[in-house]
Amino acid sequence: MSKIRVGIVGAGFIAKIHMDAFKENYPYFEVVGVCASKKENAERFARNYDIPVIFNNFEQLCESDQIDVVDICAPTNLHDLITLKACECKKHVICEKPLLGYHGEDKPDVERVGTEISKTEMYRKVMEKVRFLEQKIVSAGIKFMYAENWVYAPAVQKMKKLLRTSSGVVFELRAECSHSGSQASYSREWRTSGGGSLMRLGSHPVAAVLHLKAFEGIVRDGVSIKPVAVTAQTGFLTKMSALEGKDCYVVRGWEDVEDWSIVIIDFEDGSKATVFSTDVSLGGIKNRIELYGSNAMITANITPNNSMIAFAPGENVWKEEYIAEKLETKSGYSFPSFDEFWTRGFPQEMRDFALSIIEDKKPASDYELAKQTVQIIYAAYLSAESGKKVELG
């Protein structure tokens, strides 16, 4: 079998994770090219991973006859542009989360997109972009593979097996992705991030609960259970006046994006899901889902979990050894991740994408999940601004 030839757009943190996942699936993939906004970054990435071709831009990469799949590891505001070009060139797409957002691209003179443009307008424009992109993907006849690793996390996969076996009814799902804040400069402003903690972090748990409810419906009745309404609140907790003069160990300096959010999703069968996503949570990243059903309760601690426990009396005991993502200190008790890459589902994700191309089948994480996730997120922003429940059309 000839290998699937991949071109990566982007050379940052997530591109490295994808590259390692491709290497774990070496019988299927061959990464043949890379491009980045700064050519020196692409050159360094290519050297580190022995990638033979460096493209000048994503247009050139998409047009190359050496590429079968375009892997989008670029910032969110470029996702739809790169996907459209890939569609034009009839190339399959792997796209990092979230699918897309509103960045004030049509209003370059607005200084603070997040506070000066209504969420009603944002929601409408995002849904227009989502529908337009879907039309192009369908017309091009390409595979769109949504890189939502939570879908492939072993804990979530086991939760699905238990749910299938129990034949129970899911009353409620609770999910969270939180940590003490991104250090990336792009995350501070809506124009470059498309939203705050809900957009950056919430896309994971939102997608996971949507995926689980769809799975429940399919295994029981052959039809996925869809979301119908959203209620939400967002907050700017690191701007509280009580913090003045106090030590603060979480990231501050957010401009026009939120650092806290809660979203309640209503499903058509009457069940609920609650999603937390915040930048004000110390102690490392929390990736967690709880399921409450008619005959069972399941908790999936993706990270951290207590499969390994360590203690160090001082910060320098573990030196440069990696412990866990977003952990503020290595002293005291901690939960080292022995294989966070596998635990979070990255190699499993790429294997599914390879098989979806080879066997011409739908990936477990596809455009429908990407579309629903971004709709929930922007409906949540609208709900938080209006103080009302938003019905999903």
Tab-separated table of C-alpha atoms in Angstrom:
chain	number	residue	atom	x	y	z
A	1	MET	CA	0.000	0.000	0.000
A	2	SER	CA	1.332	3.441	-0.892
A	3	LYS	CA	1.464	5.808	2.063
A	4	ILE	CA	-0.821	8.791	2.538
A	5	ARG	CA	1.269	11.870	1.781
A	6	VAL	CA	0.733	14.706	4.250
A	7	GLY	CA	1.553	18.404	4.103
A	8	ILE	CA	1.459	20.253	7.435
A	9	VAL	CA	0.425	23.910	7.605
A	10	GLY	CA	1.995	25.336	10.766
A	11	ALA	CA	5.115	24.555	12.775
A	12	GLY	CA	4.071	25.230	16.358
A	13	PHE	CA	3.074	23.172	19.400
A	14	ILE	CA	0.163	21.277	17.871
A	15	ALA	CA	2.107	20.566	14.678
A	16	LYS	CA	4.692	18.733	16.806
A	17	ILE	CA	1.943	16.660	18.422
A	18	HIS	CA	0.499	15.793	15.023
A	19	MET	CA	3.948	14.917	13.718
A	20	ASP	CA	4.505	12.483	16.591
A	21	ALA	CA	1.064	10.966	15.931
A	22	PHE	CA	1.939	10.475	12.258
A	23	LYS	CA	5.181	8.766	13.287
A	24	GLU	CA	3.200	6.417	15.554
A	25	ASN	CA	1.198	5.466	12.472
A	26	TYR	CA	4.145	5.126	10.101
A	27	PRO	CA	2.633	2.294	8.022
A	28	TYR	CA	-0.036	4.711	6.815
A	29	PHE	CA	1.438	8.220	6.664
A	30	GLU	CA	4.395	9.979	5.123
A	31	VAL	CA	4.846	13.684	5.930
A	32	VAL	CA	6.413	15.129	2.801
A	33	GLY	CA	6.073	18.892	3.285
A	34	VAL	CA	5.507	21.773	5.686
A	35	CYS	CA	4.892	25.514	5.552
A	36	ALA	CA	4.546	28.214	8.209
A	37	SER	CA	3.938	31.958	8.382
A	38	LYS	CA	7.654	32.390	9.113
A	39	LYS	CA	9.794	30.357	6.745
A	40	GLU	CA	12.579	29.931	9.308
A	41	ASN	CA	10.099	28.100	11.575
A	42	ALA	CA	9.158	25.749	8.752
A	43	GLU	CA	12.846	25.171	7.994
A	44	ARG	CA	13.609	24.338	11.623
A	45	PHE	CA	10.594	22.018	11.827
A	46	ALA	CA	11.639	20.271	8.616
A	47	ARG	CA	15.171	19.732	9.947
A	48	ASN	CA	13.925	18.333	13.249
A	49	TYR	CA	11.598	15.832	11.584
A	50	ASP	CA	13.446	15.095	8.315
A	51	ILE	CA	10.680	16.542	6.155
A	52	PRO	CA	11.969	16.860	2.576
A	53	VAL	CA	9.921	19.794	1.196
A	54	ILE	CA	9.414	23.317	2.560
A	55	PHE	CA	6.594	25.217	0.882
A	56	ASN	CA	6.414	29.003	0.726
A	57	ASN	CA	2.751	29.159	1.765
A	58	PHE	CA	-0.370	27.042	2.217
A	59	GLU	CA	-1.560	27.799	-1.323
A	60	GLN	CA	1.583	26.246	-2.772
A	61	LEU	CA	1.305	23.280	-0.404
A	62	CYS	CA	-2.335	22.617	-1.358
A	63	GLU	CA	-1.539	22.847	-5.078
A	64	SER	CA	1.350	20.378	-4.903
A	65	ASP	CA	0.834	16.991	-6.561
A	66	GLN	CA	3.038	15.534	-3.805
A	67	ILE	CA	0.288	16.061	-1.204
A	68	ASP	CA	-2.790	13.895	-0.521
A	69	VAL	CA	-3.849	15.396	2.820
A	70	VAL	CA	-3.529	18.949	4.150
A	71	ASP	CA	-3.046	18.946	7.927
A	72	ILE	CA	-4.132	22.337	9.319
A	73	CYS	CA	-2.147	23.231	12.448
A	74	ALA	CA	-2.389	26.980	11.827
A	75	PRO	CA	-4.260	29.556	13.974
A	76	THR	CA	-8.063	29.261	13.965
A	77	ASN	CA	-8.583	32.403	11.885
A	78	LEU	CA	-6.928	30.627	8.926
A	79	HIS	CA	-8.774	27.311	9.163
A	80	ASP	CA	-11.566	28.103	6.719
A	81	LEU	CA	-9.234	29.789	4.215
A	82	ILE	CA	-6.899	26.798	4.110
A	83	THR	CA	-9.800	24.333	3.931
A	84	LEU	CA	-11.310	26.226	0.994
A	85	LYS	CA	-7.997	26.082	-0.855
A	86	ALA	CA	-7.704	22.346	-0.120
A	87	CYS	CA	-11.220	21.856	-1.493
A	88	GLU	CA	-10.250	23.725	-4.653
A	89	CYS	CA	-7.273	21.389	-5.056
A	90	LYS	CA	-9.286	18.229	-4.145
A	91	LYS	CA	-7.124	17.441	-1.127
A	92	HIS	CA	-8.374	15.742	2.038
A	93	VAL	CA	-8.231	17.849	5.212
A	94	ILE	CA	-7.221	17.220	8.808
A	95	CYS	CA	-8.188	20.312	10.800
A	96	GLU	CA	-7.281	21.141	14.380
A	97	LYS	CA	-9.994	22.333	16.767
A	98	PRO	CA	-11.946	24.546	16.778
A	99	LEU	CA	-13.256	24.544	13.220
A	100	LEU	CA	-13.438	28.317	12.796
A	101	GLY	CA	-14.566	31.504	14.528
A	102	TYR	CA	-15.458	35.129	14.057
A	103	HIS	CA	-12.440	37.433	14.301
A	104	GLY	CA	-13.799	40.795	13.157
A	105	GLU	CA	-12.253	40.167	9.756
A	106	ASP	CA	-14.895	42.309	8.069
A	107	LYS	CA	-14.387	45.191	10.538
A	108	PRO	CA	-10.647	45.944	10.641
A	109	ASP	CA	-11.164	49.325	12.331
A	110	VAL	CA	-12.828	47.847	15.444
A	111	GLU	CA	-10.269	47.829	18.261
A	112	ARG	CA	-11.944	45.404	20.686
A	113	VAL	CA	-13.892	42.842	18.708
A	114	GLY	CA	-15.070	40.923	21.771
A	115	THR	CA	-16.778	43.891	23.413
A	116	GLU	CA	-17.707	46.151	20.476
A	117	ILE	CA	-19.396	43.674	18.115
A	118	SER	CA	-22.638	42.007	19.187
A	119	LYS	CA	-22.702	38.275	19.681
A	120	THR	CA	-25.887	38.159	17.588
A	121	GLU	CA	-23.884	39.356	14.606
A	122	MET	CA	-21.019	36.988	15.422
A	123	TYR	CA	-23.341	33.985	15.665
A	124	ARG	CA	-24.983	34.784	12.333
A	125	LYS	CA	-21.676	35.241	10.515
A	126	VAL	CA	-20.117	32.115	11.990
A	127	MET	CA	-23.086	30.026	10.883
A	128	GLU	CA	-22.871	31.516	7.388
A	129	LYS	CA	-19.188	30.537	7.239
A	130	VAL	CA	-19.938	27.031	8.516
A	131	ARG	CA	-22.642	26.405	5.908
A	132	PHE	CA	-20.561	27.829	3.055
A	133	LEU	CA	-17.567	25.682	4.011
A	134	GLU	CA	-19.730	22.568	4.227
A	135	GLN	CA	-21.028	23.153	0.712
A	136	LYS	CA	-17.482	23.402	-0.627
A	137	ILE	CA	-16.376	20.228	1.167
A	138	VAL	CA	-19.336	18.251	-0.169
A	139	SER	CA	-18.840	19.617	-3.704
A	140	ALA	CA	-15.135	18.768	-3.643
A	141	GLY	CA	-15.830	15.203	-2.492
A	142	ILE	CA	-12.991	15.269	0.025
A	143	LYS	CA	-12.664	13.794	3.535
A	144	PHE	CA	-12.811	16.366	6.331
A	145	MET	CA	-11.279	14.956	9.513
A	146	TYR	CA	-11.769	17.042	12.649
A	147	ALA	CA	-8.801	16.645	15.002
A	148	GLU	CA	-10.733	16.474	18.268
A	149	ASN	CA	-8.538	14.155	20.307
A	150	TRP	CA	-11.004	13.794	23.217
A	151	VAL	CA	-13.157	11.606	20.970
A	152	TYR	CA	-10.252	9.151	20.749
A	153	ALA	CA	-9.017	9.305	24.358
A	154	PRO	CA	-8.967	5.757	25.809
A	155	ALA	CA	-11.064	6.848	28.801
A	156	VAL	CA	-13.785	8.185	26.488
A	157	GLN	CA	-13.621	5.069	24.314
A	158	LYS	CA	-14.086	2.901	27.432
A	159	MET	CA	-16.980	5.125	28.547
A	160	LYS	CA	-18.661	4.397	25.195
A	161	LYS	CA	-18.178	0.642	25.644
A	162	LEU	CA	-19.702	0.778	29.126
A	163	LEU	CA	-22.593	2.881	27.856
A	164	ARG	CA	-23.268	0.412	25.037
A	165	THR	CA	-23.136	-2.563	27.411
A	166	SER	CA	-25.373	-0.998	30.065
A	167	SER	CA	-28.084	-0.008	27.551
A	168	GLY	CA	-28.884	2.814	29.957
A	169	VAL	CA	-30.300	6.268	29.400
A	170	VAL	CA	-27.980	9.235	29.908
A	171	PHE	CA	-29.612	11.872	32.093
A	172	GLU	CA	-26.675	14.240	32.338
A	173	LEU	CA	-23.105	14.767	31.213
A	174	ARG	CA	-20.647	17.060	33.007
A	175	ALA	CA	-17.362	17.961	31.351
A	176	GLU	CA	-14.490	20.339	31.977
A	177	CYS	CA	-11.316	21.601	30.358
A	178	SER	CA	-9.599	24.147	32.585
A	179	HIS	CA	-6.134	25.337	33.556
A	180	SER	CA	-4.357	28.455	34.792
A	181	GLY	CA	-4.259	30.270	31.459
A	182	SER	CA	-2.545	30.277	28.089
A	183	GLN	CA	0.812	32.018	27.741
A	184	ALA	CA	0.285	32.502	23.998
A	185	SER	CA	-0.019	36.153	22.996
A	186	TYR	CA	-2.710	35.414	20.389
A	187	SER	CA	-5.080	34.225	23.136
A	188	ARG	CA	-5.412	37.683	24.722
A	189	GLU	CA	-7.566	39.277	22.010
A	190	TRP	CA	-10.746	38.194	20.238
A	191	ARG	CA	-9.417	39.309	16.859
A	192	THR	CA	-6.680	36.668	16.943
A	193	SER	CA	-8.363	33.990	19.072
A	194	GLY	CA	-12.078	34.168	18.180
A	195	GLY	CA	-13.004	33.969	21.857
A	196	GLY	CA	-11.591	33.219	25.289
A	197	SER	CA	-11.600	30.134	27.504
A	198	LEU	CA	-14.836	28.842	25.989
A	199	MET	CA	-13.411	28.944	22.467
A	200	ARG	CA	-9.886	27.701	23.221
A	201	LEU	CA	-10.626	25.149	25.952
A	202	GLY	CA	-14.363	24.569	25.754
A	203	SER	CA	-14.229	23.139	22.253
A	204	HIS	CA	-12.883	19.889	23.765
A	205	PRO	CA	-15.619	19.113	26.315
A	206	VAL	CA	-18.378	20.524	24.096
A	207	ALA	CA	-17.361	18.157	21.295
A	208	ALA	CA	-17.065	15.239	23.720
A	209	VAL	CA	-20.580	15.574	25.136
A	210	LEU	CA	-22.016	16.015	21.634
A	211	HIS	CA	-20.173	12.892	20.510
A	212	LEU	CA	-21.363	10.833	23.485
A	213	LYS	CA	-25.015	11.834	23.087
A	214	ALA	CA	-24.870	11.068	19.358
A	215	PHE	CA	-23.339	7.672	20.174
A	216	GLU	CA	-26.045	6.920	22.761
A	217	GLY	CA	-28.787	7.577	20.229
A	218	ILE	CA	-27.139	5.547	17.478
A	219	VAL	CA	-26.534	2.418	19.581
A	220	ARG	CA	-30.057	2.488	21.029
A	221	ASP	CA	-32.239	3.760	18.169
A	222	GLY	CA	-29.968	4.094	15.147
A	223	VAL	CA	-30.247	7.901	15.144
A	224	SER	CA	-27.982	10.398	16.903
A	225	ILE	CA	-29.400	12.606	19.685
A	226	LYS	CA	-28.915	16.260	18.762
A	227	PRO	CA	-28.584	19.459	20.821
A	228	VAL	CA	-31.519	21.869	20.654
A	229	ALA	CA	-30.724	24.797	22.973
A	230	VAL	CA	-27.915	26.498	24.893
A	231	THR	CA	-27.774	28.562	28.081
A	232	ALA	CA	-24.475	30.118	29.179
A	233	GLN	CA	-22.588	32.596	31.293
A	234	THR	CA	-19.081	33.955	30.801
A	235	GLY	CA	-16.887	35.858	33.235
A	236	PHE	CA	-13.789	38.034	33.566
A	237	LEU	CA	-12.691	36.791	36.965
A	238	THR	CA	-9.080	37.950	36.775
A	239	LYS	CA	-10.366	41.530	36.476
A	240	MET	CA	-11.965	41.439	39.944
A	241	SER	CA	-11.085	44.544	41.972
A	242	ALA	CA	-10.319	42.384	45.010
A	243	LEU	CA	-7.179	41.127	43.220
A	244	GLU	CA	-5.502	44.520	43.366
A	245	GLY	CA	-2.229	44.200	45.262
A	246	LYS	CA	-2.644	40.428	45.694
A	247	ASP	CA	-0.438	37.606	44.450
A	248	CYS	CA	-2.102	35.880	41.519
A	249	TYR	CA	-0.778	32.620	40.102
A	250	VAL	CA	-3.092	32.405	37.107
A	251	VAL	CA	-2.626	34.258	33.820
A	252	ARG	CA	-4.005	37.794	33.703
A	253	GLY	CA	-3.977	40.510	31.065
A	254	TRP	CA	-6.878	39.280	28.956
A	255	GLU	CA	-8.082	42.080	26.702
A	256	ASP	CA	-11.601	41.449	25.336
A	257	VAL	CA	-11.937	37.686	25.914
A	258	GLU	CA	-13.424	35.798	28.866
A	259	ASP	CA	-11.408	33.698	31.324
A	260	TRP	CA	-14.374	31.687	32.687
A	261	SER	CA	-17.463	30.061	31.180
A	262	ILE	CA	-20.244	27.625	31.913
A	263	VAL	CA	-22.524	26.200	29.221
A	264	ILE	CA	-25.696	24.132	29.642
A	265	ILE	CA	-26.756	22.176	26.561
A	266	ASP	CA	-30.316	20.873	26.151
A	267	PHE	CA	-30.718	17.767	23.986
A	268	GLU	CA	-33.793	16.716	22.057
A	269	ASP	CA	-34.408	13.727	24.345
A	270	GLY	CA	-34.692	16.020	27.399
A	271	SER	CA	-31.203	15.300	28.774
A	272	LYS	CA	-28.617	17.942	29.730
A	273	ALA	CA	-24.883	18.537	29.526
A	274	THR	CA	-22.900	21.053	31.559
A	275	VAL	CA	-19.520	22.261	30.333
A	276	PHE	CA	-16.953	24.277	32.301
A	277	SER	CA	-13.970	25.878	30.574
A	278	THR	CA	-11.812	28.313	32.520
A	279	ASP	CA	-8.378	29.930	32.703
A	280	VAL	CA	-8.531	30.332	36.494
A	281	SER	CA	-7.844	26.764	37.638
A	282	LEU	CA	-4.540	26.046	39.412
A	283	GLY	CA	-2.977	22.588	39.715
A	284	GLY	CA	-2.521	21.616	36.076
A	285	ILE	CA	-4.951	20.989	33.256
A	286	LYS	CA	-8.262	19.267	34.019
A	287	ASN	CA	-9.710	17.134	31.213
A	288	ARG	CA	-12.696	15.332	32.704
A	289	ILE	CA	-16.116	13.927	31.789
A	290	GLU	CA	-18.805	12.507	34.094
A	291	LEU	CA	-21.815	10.525	32.930
A	292	TYR	CA	-24.953	10.140	35.050
A	293	GLY	CA	-27.393	7.587	33.703
A	294	SER	CA	-30.445	5.533	34.550
A	295	ASN	CA	-28.399	2.523	35.672
A	296	ALA	CA	-24.788	3.701	35.913
A	297	MET	CA	-22.374	6.527	36.724
A	298	ILE	CA	-19.031	6.846	34.942
A	299	THR	CA	-16.168	9.302	35.464
A	300	ALA	CA	-13.431	9.643	32.852
A	301	ASN	CA	-10.353	11.446	34.173
A	302	ILE	CA	-8.412	11.949	30.967
A	303	THR	CA	-5.858	14.146	32.741
A	304	PRO	CA	-4.849	14.199	35.493
A	305	ASN	CA	-5.486	10.741	36.877
A	306	ASN	CA	-3.945	8.887	39.791
A	307	SER	CA	-2.340	6.038	37.852
A	308	MET	CA	0.960	7.510	39.057
A	309	ILE	CA	1.590	9.641	42.150
A	310	ALA	CA	4.846	11.447	42.982
A	311	PHE	CA	6.078	13.636	45.814
A	312	ALA	CA	8.996	16.072	45.816
A	313	PRO	CA	9.978	18.336	48.744
A	314	GLY	CA	11.515	20.888	46.389
A	315	GLU	CA	10.927	22.418	42.954
A	316	ASN	CA	14.201	21.117	41.482
A	317	VAL	CA	13.964	17.453	42.460
A	318	TRP	CA	12.507	16.392	39.108
A	319	LYS	CA	14.699	18.894	37.234
A	320	GLU	CA	13.591	19.088	33.556
A	321	GLU	CA	11.532	15.908	33.576
A	322	TYR	CA	7.979	16.500	32.288
A	323	ILE	CA	5.280	15.929	34.902
A	324	ALA	CA	1.955	17.186	33.518
A	325	GLU	CA	0.586	19.965	31.308
A	326	LYS	CA	0.124	23.443	32.846
A	327	LEU	CA	1.409	22.376	36.273
A	328	GLU	CA	2.559	25.503	38.140
A	329	THR	CA	5.055	23.726	40.433
A	330	LYS	CA	6.837	20.376	40.602
A	331	SER	CA	7.081	20.423	44.395
A	332	GLY	CA	4.648	18.577	46.664
A	333	TYR	CA	2.353	15.815	45.436
A	334	SER	CA	1.754	15.515	41.694
A	335	PHE	CA	0.350	13.052	39.186
A	336	PRO	CA	2.989	12.437	36.516
A	337	SER	CA	1.610	11.511	33.138
A	338	PHE	CA	3.461	8.409	31.964
A	339	ASP	CA	2.083	8.720	28.426
A	340	GLU	CA	-0.063	11.840	28.077
A	341	PHE	CA	0.177	11.580	24.298
A	342	TRP	CA	-1.622	8.198	24.299
A	343	THR	CA	-3.952	9.063	27.198
A	344	ARG	CA	-5.291	12.058	25.285
A	345	GLY	CA	-5.911	10.067	22.111
A	346	PHE	CA	-3.570	11.628	19.546
A	347	PRO	CA	-2.131	8.491	17.875
A	348	GLN	CA	-5.560	6.805	17.904
A	349	GLU	CA	-6.993	9.877	16.178
A	350	MET	CA	-4.548	9.676	13.279
A	351	ARG	CA	-5.083	5.939	12.872
A	352	ASP	CA	-8.829	6.546	12.458
A	353	PHE	CA	-8.134	9.285	9.899
A	354	ALA	CA	-5.855	6.968	7.922
A	355	LEU	CA	-8.471	4.210	7.864
A	356	SER	CA	-11.196	6.656	6.875
A	357	ILE	CA	-9.200	7.490	3.751
A	358	ILE	CA	-8.032	3.952	2.955
A	359	GLU	CA	-11.415	2.302	3.604
A	360	ASP	CA	-13.488	5.280	2.402
A	361	LYS	CA	-15.488	5.559	5.626
A	362	LYS	CA	-16.537	8.375	7.926
A	363	PRO	CA	-14.069	9.293	10.675
A	364	ALA	CA	-15.394	9.220	14.233
A	365	SER	CA	-14.674	12.959	14.414
A	366	ASP	CA	-15.985	14.619	11.251
A	367	TYR	CA	-17.369	17.886	9.895
A	368	GLU	CA	-20.734	17.395	11.595
A	369	LEU	CA	-19.059	17.341	15.018
A	370	ALA	CA	-16.885	20.342	14.111
A	371	LYS	CA	-19.943	22.268	12.903
A	372	GLN	CA	-22.084	21.477	15.955
A	373	THR	CA	-19.238	22.378	18.321
A	374	VAL	CA	-18.695	25.849	16.895
A	375	GLN	CA	-22.454	26.450	16.779
A	376	ILE	CA	-22.750	25.578	20.479
A	377	ILE	CA	-19.825	27.858	21.363
A	378	TYR	CA	-21.178	30.915	19.551
A	379	ALA	CA	-24.748	30.241	20.699
A	380	ALA	CA	-23.282	30.212	24.220
A	381	TYR	CA	-21.650	33.600	23.654
A	382	LEU	CA	-24.997	34.909	22.435
A	383	SER	CA	-26.792	33.462	25.467
A	384	ALA	CA	-24.246	34.967	27.867
A	385	GLU	CA	-24.659	38.398	26.276
A	386	SER	CA	-28.468	38.311	26.089
A	387	GLY	CA	-29.116	36.486	29.351
A	388	LYS	CA	-31.511	34.170	27.504
A	389	LYS	CA	-31.610	30.583	26.313
A	390	VAL	CA	-30.693	30.291	22.623
A	391	GLU	CA	-32.643	27.810	20.521
A	392	LEU	CA	-30.536	26.132	17.840
A	393	GLY	CA	-32.027	26.460	14.384
